[in-house]
Amino acid sequence: MLLTLVVTGSGAALGARLPSLIRRYSTAPPPARSVTAGVTAVAFGLLAASLGADPVLPALLGIAAVGVVLAFVDLACLRLPDPLVLTMLGVAIGGLAGAAFLTGTGAGLVRAAGAGAACLAGYVVLALLPGSRLGFGDVKLGGVLGLPLGWLGWDTVLSGVVLPYLLGGPVALALLLTGRIARDTPLPFGPALLTGALLAVALTA
């Protein structure tokens, strides 16, 4: 409980500083500091409550912090900037390698690499399907998120792949039925990918 409280507070403090970073990559005004602080605190708290003192926790917290920036940028301008995705990739590789060192086993790291490759390949196929709205920014993000999901197990990977569609589908349908969007209106999928990954960890870790 103490760890969760400390990590949640750290997430709030870090999240309050993220609008300045979001501003660098977004053409729209950044969200209020209270919004980014709240979102980051929830993400950090959920991860801490789910993983406890697991050596992989720091890696996932770093990924979540970058993910908050990516989510707000994608919502604002429908793009997932490569520098941010590459930063998340670096955090994932470094954090998971550190966790492997601390646990004294490379099995999780091998599984993470396999899951990342499988997710990347799967999203490439989906993006190439006729009528697909999946962009290659989403493809790259999905591949990166496959790394930490794979570390935690194939059940987590499966949940992390399915949940974004269960989250994004009803939202898109509601917007379509209320006339907020047309059938060909592009929608950001990054937030759904990130939220789905977070919930997958919470549900299966």
CSV table of C-alpha atoms in Angstrom, one decimal:
chain,number,residue,atom,x,y,z
A,1,MET,CA,0.0,0.0,0.0
A,2,LEU,CA,2.8,2.4,0.9
A,3,LEU,CA,4.6,1.7,-2.4
A,4,THR,CA,1.4,2.3,-4.3
A,5,LEU,CA,0.8,5.7,-2.6
A,6,VAL,CA,4.4,6.8,-3.2
A,7,VAL,CA,4.4,5.8,-6.8
A,8,THR,CA,1.0,7.4,-7.4
A,9,GLY,CA,2.2,10.7,-5.9
A,10,SER,CA,5.3,10.5,-8.0
A,11,GLY,CA,3.1,10.0,-11.1
A,12,ALA,CA,1.1,13.1,-10.2
A,13,ALA,CA,4.3,15.2,-9.8
A,14,LEU,CA,5.7,13.9,-13.0
A,15,GLY,CA,2.5,14.3,-14.9
A,16,ALA,CA,2.2,17.9,-13.9
A,17,ARG,CA,5.3,18.6,-15.9
A,18,LEU,CA,4.3,16.8,-19.1
A,19,PRO,CA,2.3,19.6,-20.8
A,20,SER,CA,5.5,21.3,-21.8
A,21,LEU,CA,6.7,18.2,-23.5
A,22,ILE,CA,3.4,17.6,-25.2
A,23,ARG,CA,3.5,21.1,-26.5
A,24,ARG,CA,6.7,20.3,-28.5
A,25,TYR,CA,5.0,17.6,-30.5
A,26,SER,CA,1.4,18.9,-30.8
A,27,THR,CA,-0.1,21.6,-32.9
A,28,ALA,CA,-2.9,22.1,-30.4
A,29,PRO,CA,-2.7,23.7,-27.0
A,30,PRO,CA,-1.6,21.1,-24.4
A,31,PRO,CA,-4.0,19.8,-21.7
A,32,ALA,CA,-4.1,21.4,-18.3
A,33,ARG,CA,-1.4,20.2,-15.8
A,34,SER,CA,-4.1,18.9,-13.6
A,35,VAL,CA,-5.3,16.6,-16.4
A,36,THR,CA,-1.9,15.1,-17.2
A,37,ALA,CA,-1.1,14.8,-13.5
A,38,GLY,CA,-4.3,12.9,-12.8
A,39,VAL,CA,-3.9,10.6,-15.8
A,40,THR,CA,-0.3,9.8,-14.9
A,41,ALA,CA,-1.1,9.3,-11.3
A,42,VAL,CA,-3.8,6.8,-12.2
A,43,ALA,CA,-1.5,4.9,-14.6
A,44,PHE,CA,1.4,4.8,-12.1
A,45,GLY,CA,-0.9,3.8,-9.2
A,46,LEU,CA,-2.5,1.0,-11.2
A,47,LEU,CA,0.9,-0.4,-12.2
A,48,ALA,CA,2.2,-0.2,-8.7
A,49,ALA,CA,-0.9,-1.9,-7.2
A,50,SER,CA,-0.7,-4.6,-9.8
A,51,LEU,CA,3.0,-5.3,-9.8
A,52,GLY,CA,4.1,-4.4,-6.3
A,53,ALA,CA,7.9,-4.4,-5.9
A,54,ASP,CA,8.5,-6.5,-9.1
A,55,PRO,CA,11.8,-5.5,-10.7
A,56,VAL,CA,10.0,-4.7,-13.9
A,57,LEU,CA,7.9,-2.0,-12.3
A,58,PRO,CA,10.4,0.9,-13.1
A,59,ALA,CA,10.4,-0.1,-16.8
A,60,LEU,CA,6.6,0.0,-17.0
A,61,LEU,CA,6.4,3.3,-15.2
A,62,GLY,CA,8.8,4.8,-17.7
A,63,ILE,CA,6.8,3.4,-20.6
A,64,ALA,CA,3.6,4.7,-19.0
A,65,ALA,CA,5.1,8.2,-18.7
A,66,VAL,CA,6.0,8.3,-22.3
A,67,GLY,CA,2.7,6.8,-23.2
A,68,VAL,CA,0.8,9.7,-21.5
A,69,VAL,CA,2.6,12.1,-23.8
A,70,LEU,CA,1.9,10.0,-26.9
A,71,ALA,CA,-1.8,9.6,-26.0
A,72,PHE,CA,-2.4,13.4,-25.7
A,73,VAL,CA,-0.4,14.1,-28.9
A,74,ASP,CA,-2.3,11.5,-30.8
A,75,LEU,CA,-5.6,12.9,-29.5
A,76,ALA,CA,-4.7,16.4,-30.5
A,77,CYS,CA,-3.2,15.9,-34.0
A,78,LEU,CA,-3.5,12.2,-35.0
A,79,ARG,CA,0.1,11.4,-34.9
A,80,LEU,CA,2.5,9.3,-32.9
A,81,PRO,CA,5.9,11.0,-33.3
A,82,ASP,CA,8.8,8.7,-34.0
A,83,PRO,CA,11.1,10.4,-31.4
A,84,LEU,CA,8.6,9.6,-28.6
A,85,VAL,CA,8.0,6.0,-29.8
A,86,LEU,CA,11.8,5.5,-30.0
A,87,THR,CA,12.2,6.9,-26.5
A,88,MET,CA,9.6,4.4,-25.3
A,89,LEU,CA,11.5,1.6,-27.1
A,90,GLY,CA,14.7,2.6,-25.4
A,91,VAL,CA,13.0,2.7,-22.0
A,92,ALA,CA,11.5,-0.7,-22.6
A,93,ILE,CA,14.7,-2.3,-23.7
A,94,GLY,CA,16.8,-0.8,-20.9
A,95,GLY,CA,14.2,-1.4,-18.2
A,96,LEU,CA,13.5,-5.0,-19.2
A,97,ALA,CA,17.3,-5.7,-19.5
A,98,GLY,CA,17.7,-4.3,-16.0
A,99,ALA,CA,14.8,-6.5,-14.7
A,100,ALA,CA,16.4,-9.5,-16.3
A,101,PHE,CA,19.7,-8.8,-14.6
A,102,LEU,CA,18.0,-8.3,-11.2
A,103,THR,CA,16.0,-11.6,-11.5
A,104,GLY,CA,18.9,-13.5,-12.8
A,105,THR,CA,17.1,-15.0,-15.8
A,106,GLY,CA,16.8,-14.1,-19.4
A,107,ALA,CA,13.6,-16.1,-20.1
A,108,GLY,CA,11.4,-13.0,-19.7
A,109,LEU,CA,13.6,-11.0,-22.0
A,110,VAL,CA,13.5,-13.6,-24.7
A,111,ARG,CA,9.7,-13.8,-24.4
A,112,ALA,CA,9.5,-10.0,-24.5
A,113,ALA,CA,11.5,-9.9,-27.8
A,114,GLY,CA,9.3,-12.6,-29.3
A,115,ALA,CA,6.1,-10.9,-28.3
A,116,GLY,CA,7.3,-7.5,-29.6
A,117,ALA,CA,8.2,-9.1,-33.0
A,118,ALA,CA,4.8,-10.9,-33.1
A,119,CYS,CA,2.9,-7.8,-32.3
A,120,LEU,CA,4.8,-5.7,-34.8
A,121,ALA,CA,4.2,-8.3,-37.5
A,122,GLY,CA,0.5,-8.7,-36.6
A,123,TYR,CA,-0.1,-5.0,-36.7
A,124,VAL,CA,1.7,-4.6,-40.1
A,125,VAL,CA,-0.7,-7.2,-41.5
A,126,LEU,CA,-3.7,-5.4,-40.1
A,127,ALA,CA,-2.5,-2.0,-41.4
A,128,LEU,CA,-2.1,-3.5,-44.9
A,129,LEU,CA,-5.7,-4.8,-45.0
A,130,PRO,CA,-8.0,-3.0,-47.4
A,131,GLY,CA,-10.0,-0.3,-45.6
A,132,SER,CA,-7.7,-0.5,-42.5
A,133,ARG,CA,-7.6,2.7,-40.4
A,134,LEU,CA,-4.5,1.5,-38.6
A,135,GLY,CA,-1.5,3.8,-39.3
A,136,PHE,CA,2.1,2.9,-39.1
A,137,GLY,CA,2.6,5.0,-36.1
A,138,ASP,CA,0.1,2.7,-34.4
A,139,VAL,CA,2.0,-0.3,-35.8
A,140,LYS,CA,5.2,0.8,-34.3
A,141,LEU,CA,3.6,1.7,-31.0
A,142,GLY,CA,1.9,-1.7,-30.9
A,143,GLY,CA,5.3,-3.5,-31.5
A,144,VAL,CA,6.9,-1.5,-28.7
A,145,LEU,CA,4.1,-2.3,-26.2
A,146,GLY,CA,4.5,-6.0,-27.1
A,147,LEU,CA,7.8,-6.0,-25.3
A,148,PRO,CA,6.6,-5.3,-21.7
A,149,LEU,CA,3.4,-7.3,-22.3
A,150,GLY,CA,5.6,-10.2,-23.4
A,151,TRP,CA,7.7,-10.0,-20.3
A,152,LEU,CA,4.6,-10.5,-18.2
A,153,GLY,CA,3.4,-13.5,-20.2
A,154,TRP,CA,1.4,-14.5,-23.3
A,155,ASP,CA,-1.9,-14.1,-21.6
A,156,THR,CA,-1.0,-10.5,-21.0
A,157,VAL,CA,0.0,-10.1,-24.7
A,158,LEU,CA,-3.3,-11.5,-25.8
A,159,SER,CA,-5.2,-9.2,-23.5
A,160,GLY,CA,-3.1,-6.2,-24.7
A,161,VAL,CA,-3.9,-7.0,-28.3
A,162,VAL,CA,-7.7,-7.5,-27.8
A,163,LEU,CA,-8.5,-4.8,-25.3
A,164,PRO,CA,-7.7,-1.8,-27.5
A,165,TYR,CA,-10.3,-2.9,-30.0
A,166,LEU,CA,-12.9,-3.6,-27.2
A,167,LEU,CA,-12.2,-0.1,-25.9
A,168,GLY,CA,-11.9,1.8,-29.2
A,169,GLY,CA,-14.7,0.0,-31.1
A,170,PRO,CA,-17.6,1.2,-28.9
A,171,VAL,CA,-16.2,4.7,-28.8
A,172,ALA,CA,-16.0,4.9,-32.6
A,173,LEU,CA,-19.5,3.5,-32.9
A,174,ALA,CA,-21.0,6.0,-30.4
A,175,LEU,CA,-19.3,8.9,-32.3
A,176,LEU,CA,-20.7,7.5,-35.6
A,177,LEU,CA,-24.2,7.1,-34.3
A,178,THR,CA,-24.3,10.6,-32.8
A,179,GLY,CA,-23.0,12.2,-36.0
A,180,ARG,CA,-19.8,13.3,-34.4
A,181,ILE,CA,-17.8,11.5,-37.1
A,182,ALA,CA,-18.3,10.1,-40.6
A,183,ARG,CA,-17.4,6.5,-41.7
A,184,ASP,CA,-14.1,7.8,-43.2
A,185,THR,CA,-13.1,10.1,-40.4
A,186,PRO,CA,-9.7,9.2,-39.1
A,187,LEU,CA,-9.5,8.5,-35.3
A,188,PRO,CA,-6.6,8.2,-33.0
A,189,PHE,CA,-5.9,4.6,-32.0
A,190,GLY,CA,-2.8,5.3,-29.8
A,191,PRO,CA,-4.8,6.0,-26.7
A,192,ALA,CA,-6.7,2.8,-27.0
A,193,LEU,CA,-3.5,0.8,-27.6
A,194,LEU,CA,-1.9,2.4,-24.5
A,195,THR,CA,-5.0,2.0,-22.3
A,196,GLY,CA,-5.5,-1.5,-23.4
A,197,ALA,CA,-1.9,-2.4,-22.5
A,198,LEU,CA,-2.3,-0.8,-19.1
A,199,LEU,CA,-5.5,-2.7,-18.4
A,200,ALA,CA,-3.9,-5.9,-19.6
A,201,VAL,CA,-1.2,-5.6,-17.0
A,202,ALA,CA,-3.7,-4.8,-14.3
A,203,LEU,CA,-5.9,-7.7,-15.2
A,204,THR,CA,-3.2,-10.4,-15.7
A,205,ALA,CA,-0.1,-9.5,-13.7
